[in-house]
Coordinates of C-alpha atoms in Angstrom, one line a residue:
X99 CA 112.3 123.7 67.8
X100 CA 112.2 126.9 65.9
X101 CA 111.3 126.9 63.0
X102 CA 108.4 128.1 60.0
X103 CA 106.9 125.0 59.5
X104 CA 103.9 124.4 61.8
X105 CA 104.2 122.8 64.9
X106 CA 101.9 119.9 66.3
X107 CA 100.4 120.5 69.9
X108 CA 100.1 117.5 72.6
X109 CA 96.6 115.5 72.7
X110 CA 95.8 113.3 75.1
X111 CA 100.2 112.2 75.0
X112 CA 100.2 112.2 71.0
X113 CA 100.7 114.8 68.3
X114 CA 97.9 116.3 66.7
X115 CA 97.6 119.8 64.5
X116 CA 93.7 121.1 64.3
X117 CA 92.5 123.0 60.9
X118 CA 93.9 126.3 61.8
X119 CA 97.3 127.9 62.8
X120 CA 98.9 130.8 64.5
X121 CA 102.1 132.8 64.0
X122 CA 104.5 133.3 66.6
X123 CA 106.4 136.0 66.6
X124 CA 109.9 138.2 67.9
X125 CA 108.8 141.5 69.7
X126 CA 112.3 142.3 69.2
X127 CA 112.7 142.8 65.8
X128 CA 109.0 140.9 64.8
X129 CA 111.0 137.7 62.8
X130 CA 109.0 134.9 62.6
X131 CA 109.8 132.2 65.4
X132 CA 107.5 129.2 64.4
X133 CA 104.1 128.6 63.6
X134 CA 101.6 126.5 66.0
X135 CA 98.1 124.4 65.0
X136 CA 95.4 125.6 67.2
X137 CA 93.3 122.4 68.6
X138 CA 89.5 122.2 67.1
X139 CA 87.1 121.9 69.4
X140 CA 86.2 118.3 68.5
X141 CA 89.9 117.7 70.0
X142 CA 89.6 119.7 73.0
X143 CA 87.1 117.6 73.9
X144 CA 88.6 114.7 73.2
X145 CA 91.6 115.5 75.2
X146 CA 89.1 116.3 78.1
X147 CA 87.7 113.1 78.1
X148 CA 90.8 111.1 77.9
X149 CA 91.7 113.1 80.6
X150 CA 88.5 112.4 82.8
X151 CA 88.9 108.7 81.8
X152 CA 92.1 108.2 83.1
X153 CA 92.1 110.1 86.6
X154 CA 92.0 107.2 88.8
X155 CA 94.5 105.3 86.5
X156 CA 96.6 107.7 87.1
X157 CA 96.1 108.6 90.5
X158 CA 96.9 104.8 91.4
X159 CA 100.2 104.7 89.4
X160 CA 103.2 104.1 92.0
X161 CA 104.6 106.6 93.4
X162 CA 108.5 105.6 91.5
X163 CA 106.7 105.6 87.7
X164 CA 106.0 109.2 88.5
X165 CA 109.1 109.9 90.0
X166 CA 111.3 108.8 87.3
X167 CA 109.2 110.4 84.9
X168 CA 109.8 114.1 86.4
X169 CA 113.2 113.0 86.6
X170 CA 113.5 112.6 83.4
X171 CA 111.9 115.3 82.4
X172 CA 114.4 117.7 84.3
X173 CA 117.3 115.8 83.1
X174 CA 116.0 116.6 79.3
X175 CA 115.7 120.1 79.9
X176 CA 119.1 120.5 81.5
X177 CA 120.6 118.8 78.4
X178 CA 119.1 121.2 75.7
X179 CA 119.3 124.2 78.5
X180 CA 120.8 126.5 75.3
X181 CA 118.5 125.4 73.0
X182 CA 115.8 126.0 75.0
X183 CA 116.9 129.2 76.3
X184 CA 117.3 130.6 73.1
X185 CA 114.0 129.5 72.1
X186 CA 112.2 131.2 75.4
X187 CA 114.4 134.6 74.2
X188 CA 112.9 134.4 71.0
X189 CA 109.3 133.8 71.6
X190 CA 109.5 136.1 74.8
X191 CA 111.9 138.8 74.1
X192 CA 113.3 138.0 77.5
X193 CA 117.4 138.4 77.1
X194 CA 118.9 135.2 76.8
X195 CA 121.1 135.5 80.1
X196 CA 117.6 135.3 82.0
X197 CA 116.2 132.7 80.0
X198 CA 118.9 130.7 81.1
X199 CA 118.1 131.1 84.6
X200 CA 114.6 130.1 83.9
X201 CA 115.7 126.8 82.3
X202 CA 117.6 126.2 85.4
X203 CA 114.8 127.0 87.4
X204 CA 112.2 124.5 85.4
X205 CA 115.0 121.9 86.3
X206 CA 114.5 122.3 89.7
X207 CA 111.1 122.7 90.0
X208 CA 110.8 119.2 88.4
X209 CA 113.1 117.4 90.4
X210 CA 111.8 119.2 93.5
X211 CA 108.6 117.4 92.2
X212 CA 110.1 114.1 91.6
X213 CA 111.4 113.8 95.5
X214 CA 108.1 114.8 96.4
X215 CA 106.4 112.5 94.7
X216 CA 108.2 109.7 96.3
X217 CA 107.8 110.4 99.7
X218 CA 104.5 112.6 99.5
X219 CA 101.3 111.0 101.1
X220 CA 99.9 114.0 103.4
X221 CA 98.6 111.6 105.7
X222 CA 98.9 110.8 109.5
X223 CA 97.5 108.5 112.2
X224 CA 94.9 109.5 115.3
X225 CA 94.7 108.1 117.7
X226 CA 90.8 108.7 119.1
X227 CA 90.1 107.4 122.4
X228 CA 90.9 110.5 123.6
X229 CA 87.4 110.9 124.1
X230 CA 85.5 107.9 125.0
X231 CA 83.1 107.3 122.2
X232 CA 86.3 107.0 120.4
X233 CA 87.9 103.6 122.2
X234 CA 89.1 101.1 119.9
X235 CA 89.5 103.5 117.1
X236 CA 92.2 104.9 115.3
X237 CA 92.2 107.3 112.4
X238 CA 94.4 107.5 109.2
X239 CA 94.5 110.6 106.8
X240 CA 95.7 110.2 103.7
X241 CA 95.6 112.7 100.3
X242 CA 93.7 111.9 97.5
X243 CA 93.4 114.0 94.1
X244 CA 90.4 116.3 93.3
X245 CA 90.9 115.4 89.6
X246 CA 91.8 117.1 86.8
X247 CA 94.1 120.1 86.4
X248 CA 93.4 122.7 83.9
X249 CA 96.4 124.8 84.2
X250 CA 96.8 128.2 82.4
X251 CA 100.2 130.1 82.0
X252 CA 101.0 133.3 81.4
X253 CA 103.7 134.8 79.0
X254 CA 106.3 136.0 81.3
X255 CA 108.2 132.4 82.4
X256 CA 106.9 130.5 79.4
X257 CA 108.7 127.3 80.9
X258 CA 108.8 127.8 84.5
X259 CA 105.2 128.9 85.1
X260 CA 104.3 125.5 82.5
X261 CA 106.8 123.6 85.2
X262 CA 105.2 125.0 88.2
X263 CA 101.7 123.3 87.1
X264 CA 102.5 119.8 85.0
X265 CA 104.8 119.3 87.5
X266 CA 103.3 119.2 91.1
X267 CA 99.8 117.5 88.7
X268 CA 101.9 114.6 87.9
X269 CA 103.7 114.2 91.5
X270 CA 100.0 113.8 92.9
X271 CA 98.8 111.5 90.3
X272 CA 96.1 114.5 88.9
X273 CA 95.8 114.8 85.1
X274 CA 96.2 118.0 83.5
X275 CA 95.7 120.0 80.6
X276 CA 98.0 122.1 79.8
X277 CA 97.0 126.3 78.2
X278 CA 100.2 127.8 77.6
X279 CA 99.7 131.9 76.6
X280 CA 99.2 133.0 73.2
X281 CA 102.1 134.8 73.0
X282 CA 104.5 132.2 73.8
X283 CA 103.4 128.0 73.2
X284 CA 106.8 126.9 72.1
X285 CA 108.1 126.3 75.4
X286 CA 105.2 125.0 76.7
X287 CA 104.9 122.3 73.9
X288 CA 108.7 121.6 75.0
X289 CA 107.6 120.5 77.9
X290 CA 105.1 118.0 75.7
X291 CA 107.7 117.0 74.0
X292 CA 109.3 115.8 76.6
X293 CA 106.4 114.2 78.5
X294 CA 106.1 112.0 75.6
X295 CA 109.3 110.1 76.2
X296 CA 108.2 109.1 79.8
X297 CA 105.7 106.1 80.5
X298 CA 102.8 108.0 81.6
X299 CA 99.6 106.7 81.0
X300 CA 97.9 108.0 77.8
X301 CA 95.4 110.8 78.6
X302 CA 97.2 112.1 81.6
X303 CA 98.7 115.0 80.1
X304 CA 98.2 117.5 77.2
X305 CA 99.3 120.6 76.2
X306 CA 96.7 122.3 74.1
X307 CA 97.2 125.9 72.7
X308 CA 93.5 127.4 73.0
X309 CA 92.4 130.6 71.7
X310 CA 91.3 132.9 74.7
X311 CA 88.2 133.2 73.3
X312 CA 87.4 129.4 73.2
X313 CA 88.8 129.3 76.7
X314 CA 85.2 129.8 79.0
X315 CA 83.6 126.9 77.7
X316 CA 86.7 124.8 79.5
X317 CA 87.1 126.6 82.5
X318 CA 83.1 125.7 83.3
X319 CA 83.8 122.3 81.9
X320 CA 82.8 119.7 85.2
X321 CA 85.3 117.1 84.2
X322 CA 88.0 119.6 85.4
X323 CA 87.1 120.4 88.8
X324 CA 90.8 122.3 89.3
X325 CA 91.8 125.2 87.7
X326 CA 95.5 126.7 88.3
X327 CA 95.4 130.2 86.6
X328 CA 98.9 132.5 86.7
X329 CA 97.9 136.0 85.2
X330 CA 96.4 139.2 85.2
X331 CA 93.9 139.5 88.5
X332 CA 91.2 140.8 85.9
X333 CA 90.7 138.0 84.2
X334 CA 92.2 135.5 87.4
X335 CA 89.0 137.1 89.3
X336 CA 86.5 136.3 86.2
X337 CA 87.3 132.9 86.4
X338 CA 86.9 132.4 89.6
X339 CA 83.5 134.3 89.6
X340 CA 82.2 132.1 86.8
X341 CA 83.0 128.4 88.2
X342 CA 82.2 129.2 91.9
X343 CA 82.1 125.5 92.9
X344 CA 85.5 124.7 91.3
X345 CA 88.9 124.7 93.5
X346 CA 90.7 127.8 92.3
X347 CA 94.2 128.7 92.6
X348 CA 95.3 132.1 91.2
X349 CA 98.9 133.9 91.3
X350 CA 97.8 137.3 90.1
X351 CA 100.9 139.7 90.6
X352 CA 101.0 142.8 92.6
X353 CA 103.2 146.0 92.7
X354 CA 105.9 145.2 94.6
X355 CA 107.1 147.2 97.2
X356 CA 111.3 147.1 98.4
X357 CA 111.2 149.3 101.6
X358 CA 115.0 150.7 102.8
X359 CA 114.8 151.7 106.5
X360 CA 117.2 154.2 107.9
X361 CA 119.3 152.0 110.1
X362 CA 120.3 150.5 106.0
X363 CA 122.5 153.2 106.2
X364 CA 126.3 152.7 105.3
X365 CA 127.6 153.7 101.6
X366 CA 128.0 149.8 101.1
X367 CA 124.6 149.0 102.3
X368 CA 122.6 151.5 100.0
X369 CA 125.1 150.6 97.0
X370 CA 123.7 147.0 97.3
X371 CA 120.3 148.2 97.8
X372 CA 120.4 150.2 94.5
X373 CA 121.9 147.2 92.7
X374 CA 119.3 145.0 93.7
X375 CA 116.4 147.9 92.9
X376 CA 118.0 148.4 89.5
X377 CA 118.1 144.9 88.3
X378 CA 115.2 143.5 89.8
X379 CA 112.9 146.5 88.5
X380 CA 114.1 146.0 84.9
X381 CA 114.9 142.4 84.7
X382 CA 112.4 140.3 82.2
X383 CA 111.6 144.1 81.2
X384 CA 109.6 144.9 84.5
X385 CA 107.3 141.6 83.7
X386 CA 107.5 139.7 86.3
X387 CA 104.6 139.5 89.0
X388 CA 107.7 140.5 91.9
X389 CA 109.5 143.1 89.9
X390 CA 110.4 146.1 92.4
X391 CA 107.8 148.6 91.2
X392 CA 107.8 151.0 94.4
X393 CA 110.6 152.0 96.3
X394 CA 110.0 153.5 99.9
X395 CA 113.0 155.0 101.6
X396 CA 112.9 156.1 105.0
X397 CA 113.6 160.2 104.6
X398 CA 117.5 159.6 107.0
X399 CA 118.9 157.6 103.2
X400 CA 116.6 158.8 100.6
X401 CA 118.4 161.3 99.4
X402 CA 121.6 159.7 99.2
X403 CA 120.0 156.2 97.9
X404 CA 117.9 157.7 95.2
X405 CA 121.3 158.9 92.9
X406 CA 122.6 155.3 93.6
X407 CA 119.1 153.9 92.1
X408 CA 118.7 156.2 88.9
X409 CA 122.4 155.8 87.9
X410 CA 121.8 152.3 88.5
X411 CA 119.4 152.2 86.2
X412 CA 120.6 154.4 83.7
X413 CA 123.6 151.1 83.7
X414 CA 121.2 148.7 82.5
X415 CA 121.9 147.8 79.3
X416 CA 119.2 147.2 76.4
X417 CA 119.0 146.0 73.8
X418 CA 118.8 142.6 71.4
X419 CA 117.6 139.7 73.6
X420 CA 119.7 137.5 72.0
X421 CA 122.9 139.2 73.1
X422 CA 124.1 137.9 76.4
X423 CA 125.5 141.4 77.4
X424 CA 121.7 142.6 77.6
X425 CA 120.1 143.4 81.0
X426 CA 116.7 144.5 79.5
X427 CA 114.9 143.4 76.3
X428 CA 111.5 144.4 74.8
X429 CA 108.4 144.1 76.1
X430 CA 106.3 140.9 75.3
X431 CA 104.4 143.2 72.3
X432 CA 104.5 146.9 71.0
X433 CA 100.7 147.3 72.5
X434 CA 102.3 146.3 76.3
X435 CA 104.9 148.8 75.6
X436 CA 102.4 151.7 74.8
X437 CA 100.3 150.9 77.5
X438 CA 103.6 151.5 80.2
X439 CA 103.9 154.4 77.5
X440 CA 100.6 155.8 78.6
X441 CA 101.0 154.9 82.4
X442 CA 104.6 157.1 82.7
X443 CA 102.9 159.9 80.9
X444 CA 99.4 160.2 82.6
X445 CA 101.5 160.2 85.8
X446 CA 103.8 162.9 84.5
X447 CA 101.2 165.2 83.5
X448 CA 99.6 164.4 87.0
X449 CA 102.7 165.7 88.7
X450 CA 105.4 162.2 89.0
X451 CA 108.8 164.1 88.7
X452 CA 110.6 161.8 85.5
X453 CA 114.2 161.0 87.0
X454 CA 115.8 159.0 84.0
X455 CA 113.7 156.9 81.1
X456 CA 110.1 157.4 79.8
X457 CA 110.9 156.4 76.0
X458 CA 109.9 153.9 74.0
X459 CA 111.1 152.3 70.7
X460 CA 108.2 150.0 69.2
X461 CA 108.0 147.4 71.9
X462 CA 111.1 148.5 73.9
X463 CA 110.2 150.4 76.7
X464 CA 113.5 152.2 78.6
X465 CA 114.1 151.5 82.3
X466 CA 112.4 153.9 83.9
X467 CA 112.7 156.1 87.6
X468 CA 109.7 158.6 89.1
X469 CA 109.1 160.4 91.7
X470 CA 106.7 161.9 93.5
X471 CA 104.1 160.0 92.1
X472 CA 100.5 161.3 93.0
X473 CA 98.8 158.4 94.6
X474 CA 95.4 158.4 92.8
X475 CA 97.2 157.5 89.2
X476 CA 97.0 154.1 87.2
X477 CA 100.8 153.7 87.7
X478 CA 100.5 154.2 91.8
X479 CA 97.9 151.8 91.9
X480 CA 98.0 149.2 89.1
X481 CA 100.6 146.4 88.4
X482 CA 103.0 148.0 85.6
X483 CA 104.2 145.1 84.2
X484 CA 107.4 147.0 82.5
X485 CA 110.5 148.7 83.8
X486 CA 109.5 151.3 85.9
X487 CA 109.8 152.5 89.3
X488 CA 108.8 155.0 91.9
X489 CA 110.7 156.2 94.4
X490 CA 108.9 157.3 97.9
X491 CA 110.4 159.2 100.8
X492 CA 108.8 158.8 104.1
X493 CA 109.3 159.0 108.0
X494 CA 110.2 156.0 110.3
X495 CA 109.2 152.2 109.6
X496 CA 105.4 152.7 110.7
X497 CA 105.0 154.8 107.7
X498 CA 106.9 152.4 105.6
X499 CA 104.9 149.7 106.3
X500 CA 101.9 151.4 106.2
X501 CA 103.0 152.8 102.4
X502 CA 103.2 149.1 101.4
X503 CA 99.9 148.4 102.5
X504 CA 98.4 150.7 100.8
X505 CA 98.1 149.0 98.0
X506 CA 95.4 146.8 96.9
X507 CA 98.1 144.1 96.0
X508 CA 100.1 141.8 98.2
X509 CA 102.7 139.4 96.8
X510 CA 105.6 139.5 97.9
X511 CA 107.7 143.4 99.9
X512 CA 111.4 143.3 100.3
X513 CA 112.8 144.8 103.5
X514 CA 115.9 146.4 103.5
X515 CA 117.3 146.9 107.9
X516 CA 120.0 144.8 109.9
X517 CA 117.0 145.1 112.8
X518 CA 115.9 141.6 113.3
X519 CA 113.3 142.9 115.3
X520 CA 112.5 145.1 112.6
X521 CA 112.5 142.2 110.5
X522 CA 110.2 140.6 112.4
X523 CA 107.7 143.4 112.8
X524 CA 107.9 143.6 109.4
X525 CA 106.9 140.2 108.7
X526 CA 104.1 140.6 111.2
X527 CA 102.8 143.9 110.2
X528 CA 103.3 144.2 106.0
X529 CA 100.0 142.1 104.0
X530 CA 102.0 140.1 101.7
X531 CA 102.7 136.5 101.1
X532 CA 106.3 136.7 101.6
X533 CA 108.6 139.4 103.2
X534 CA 112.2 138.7 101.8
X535 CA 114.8 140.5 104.6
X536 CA 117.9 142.0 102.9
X537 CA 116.7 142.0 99.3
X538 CA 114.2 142.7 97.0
X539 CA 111.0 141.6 96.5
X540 CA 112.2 139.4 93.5
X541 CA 113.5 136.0 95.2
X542 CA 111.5 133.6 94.7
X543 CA 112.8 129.8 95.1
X544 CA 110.6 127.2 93.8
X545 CA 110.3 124.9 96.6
X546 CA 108.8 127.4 99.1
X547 CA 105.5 128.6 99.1
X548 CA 104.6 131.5 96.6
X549 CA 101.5 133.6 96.3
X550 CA 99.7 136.7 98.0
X551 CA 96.6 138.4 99.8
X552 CA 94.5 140.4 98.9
X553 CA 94.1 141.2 95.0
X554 CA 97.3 139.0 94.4
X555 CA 95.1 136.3 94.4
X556 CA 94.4 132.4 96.4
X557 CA 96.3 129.4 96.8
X558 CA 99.9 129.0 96.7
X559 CA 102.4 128.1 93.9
X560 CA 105.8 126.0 94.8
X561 CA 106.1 122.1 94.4
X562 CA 104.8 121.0 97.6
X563 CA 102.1 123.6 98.5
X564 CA 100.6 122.9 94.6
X565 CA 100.1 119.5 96.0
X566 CA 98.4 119.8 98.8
X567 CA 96.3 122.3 96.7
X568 CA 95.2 119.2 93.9
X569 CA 94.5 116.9 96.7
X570 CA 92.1 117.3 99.5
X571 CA 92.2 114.9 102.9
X572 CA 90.0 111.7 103.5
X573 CA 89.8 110.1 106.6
X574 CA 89.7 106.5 107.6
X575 CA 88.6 105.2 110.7
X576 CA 89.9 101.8 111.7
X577 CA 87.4 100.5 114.6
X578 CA 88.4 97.3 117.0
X579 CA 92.0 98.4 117.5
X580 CA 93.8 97.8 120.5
X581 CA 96.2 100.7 121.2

């Protein structure tokens, strides 16, 4: 699919190409990777309405037509895995051996999607003479589609994040349109591509790649009464403020948080740790919503673990994307690279001790280590989105936890201890969406739930829990039963 000749977006299950066009470009070396027609506003709204017209069309297809569609779907995309791959590496600057792993993980999360769609109908029987007004009656809940899906993507997983919401839309039976970012369309007109082999009803889908700046007359549009929104929680939260009646799912990233408690002690144990801490910091560059951006080490194995980390890091290799040796690429655009740029230096004239890093090279950033990081600068209490990492000493798990929570974030803290009660206070005590025991805060698999508290936003990404988060319960009570 790449190419220089301009490529058609998805309207409404056709091709179409608007009056205007936008280049796409390598931050790696700034090549050109194809060019993609921008959607007039004449077709948005026609893809809107086809939408709108076709929702309970859709929502009544059987349960198998959708099946087989997602099912084919993920057997496409395992087929051209390389070709795809390369293409998300070239759009994304994400190293190729990654963008692999993301193809594999799209895969998934559509035939995750497929098996729930087959057996996914949220419903349950009541029986209500429990009470008795309620004698002869029996009540069956069942879930029903709120309508159309207007589902926004970030950069980051250009596929995967499309996957994560076409896929759970069509399982239900909910339309959606489809806003893949700016910076990287191609994959998510792949995804169109492939849609438009299956036997979906017309209107049911589109992938449409919007200007931002065209985007708040959509997101207030009443036809689409859903909006799943992965990205920044500045402009996650403006959303949200400005359709207040709409159903709202945001995944908004955090500053994740990998805590190493002092009974993770032996030389094996903190080699592993700083493995994990190296790679997971750096990998996709550091853009990644659960990259390990904070380290806290309990004071008993901080100064033996922090060595491990920096020369960890320092092992990372960079370089081209395209090169399956490289561990870190560039950043998604030189301006993302000076703002980490900015962050690193702002907290070094503030105090942060640099341990290994702090360059850049146009929109490569190198993995970066600080410590002693005063706690009132940008790169304490912001998401960095780039490779960089603090390191934190501090006394006993209490303190641990309490470091995590000290951010205005909470997606997802790893937890380093053997201690299953530890463990479990941990799980109890930290304000995340997901505590991941024995790793970093990195794993994600795309059946389970996914999402935070606090600032990390509402709802919850993975198959299943998207579902139940297009659909909403109905009740029907059967009267003159005999139970």
């Amino acid at each position: 699919m790449t190419s220089t000749s301009t490529h058609a977006f998805w309207l409404a299950g056709r091709q179409a190409t608007g009056d205007d066009a936008f280049d796409v470009t390598s931050p790696w070396d700034g090549r050109l990777v194809g060019r993609v027609s921008v959607p007039t506003d004449a077709q948005v709204e026609e893809a809107v309405a086809a939408a709108h017209a076709v929702r309970d069309e859709f929502a009544a297809t059987p349960a198998h037509v959708r099946a087989a569609a997602l099912n084919h779907v993920a057997d496409r995309l395992g087929e051209r895995t390389e070709e795809i791959a390369q293409l998300i590496s070239a759009e994304n600057g994400k190293p190729v051996k990654w963008a692999r792993g993301e193809v594999g993980r799209a895969v998934s999360v559509f035939r995750f999607a497929a098996e729930e769609a087959r057996r996914f109908n949220g419903g349950d029987a009541q029986r209500l003479d429990t009470d008795a007004g309620g004698v002869g009656r029996l009540a069956l809940t069942r879930r029903f589609t709120r309508g159309v899906v207007l589902g926004i993507a970030p950069f980051n997983f250009p596929l995967n994040l499309c996957a994560h919401k076409v896929a759970p839309a069509i399982a239900v039976g909910a339309p959606i349109i489809l806003k893949p970012a700016p910076a990287t369309p191609l994959s998510g007109l792949i995804l169109g591509e492939l849609l438009a082999e299956t036997d979906l009803p017309v209107g049911s889908w589109s992938v449409l790649p919007v200007a931002n700046d065209k985007m708040p007359a959509l997101v207030q549009d009443e036809r689409l009464p859903v909006i799943s929104f992965t990205g920044s929680d500045k402009v996650g939260y403006a959303i949200m403020d400005s359709v207040p009646r709409k159903h709202c799912t945001l995944e908004l990233g955090g500053n994740g948080a990998a805590v190493v408690l002092g009974d993770f002690s032996s030389e094996k144990d903190l080699d592993w740790a700083a493995t994990r801490i190296a790679t997971f910091s750096n990998y996709q560059g550091g853009q990644s919503c659960i990259s390990v951006q904070r380290v806290i080490a309990d004071a008993s194995v901080y100064d033996r673990l922090v060595p491990k980390i920096v020369a960890a890091v320092e092992k990372q290799v960079t370089g081209d994307p395209s090169d399956a040796a490289t561990d870190v690429g560039p950043l998604v655009s030189e301006d993302a690279a000076k703002r980490v740029e900015s962050w690193v230096d702002e907290a070094v004239k503030a105090g942060a001790e640099l341990l290994t890093g702090g360059k850049r090279d146009g929109a490569s950033y190198a993995p970066t280590v600080v410590a002693a990081l005063p706690a009132d600068t940008t790169l304490s209490c912001e998401e960095v989105f780039g490779p960089v990492l603090s390191v934190q000493k501090v006394d006993g798990e209490k303190e641990a936890f309490e470091a995590v929570n000290s951010s205005k974030y909470g997606l997802q803290a790893g937890l380093f201890t053997h201690d299953i009660q530890a463990a479990f206070r941990g799980h109890r005590a930290l304000e995340v969406g997901g505590v991941i025991v024995g790793d970093v805060p990195s794993y994600r698999a795309d059946q389970m739930p996914y999402g935070g508290v606090k600032q990390s936003g509402v709802g919850r990404e993975g198959v299943r829990y998207a579902m139940d988060d297009y659909t909403y319960e109905r009740v029907l009570v059967l009267t003159g039963i005999d139970l």
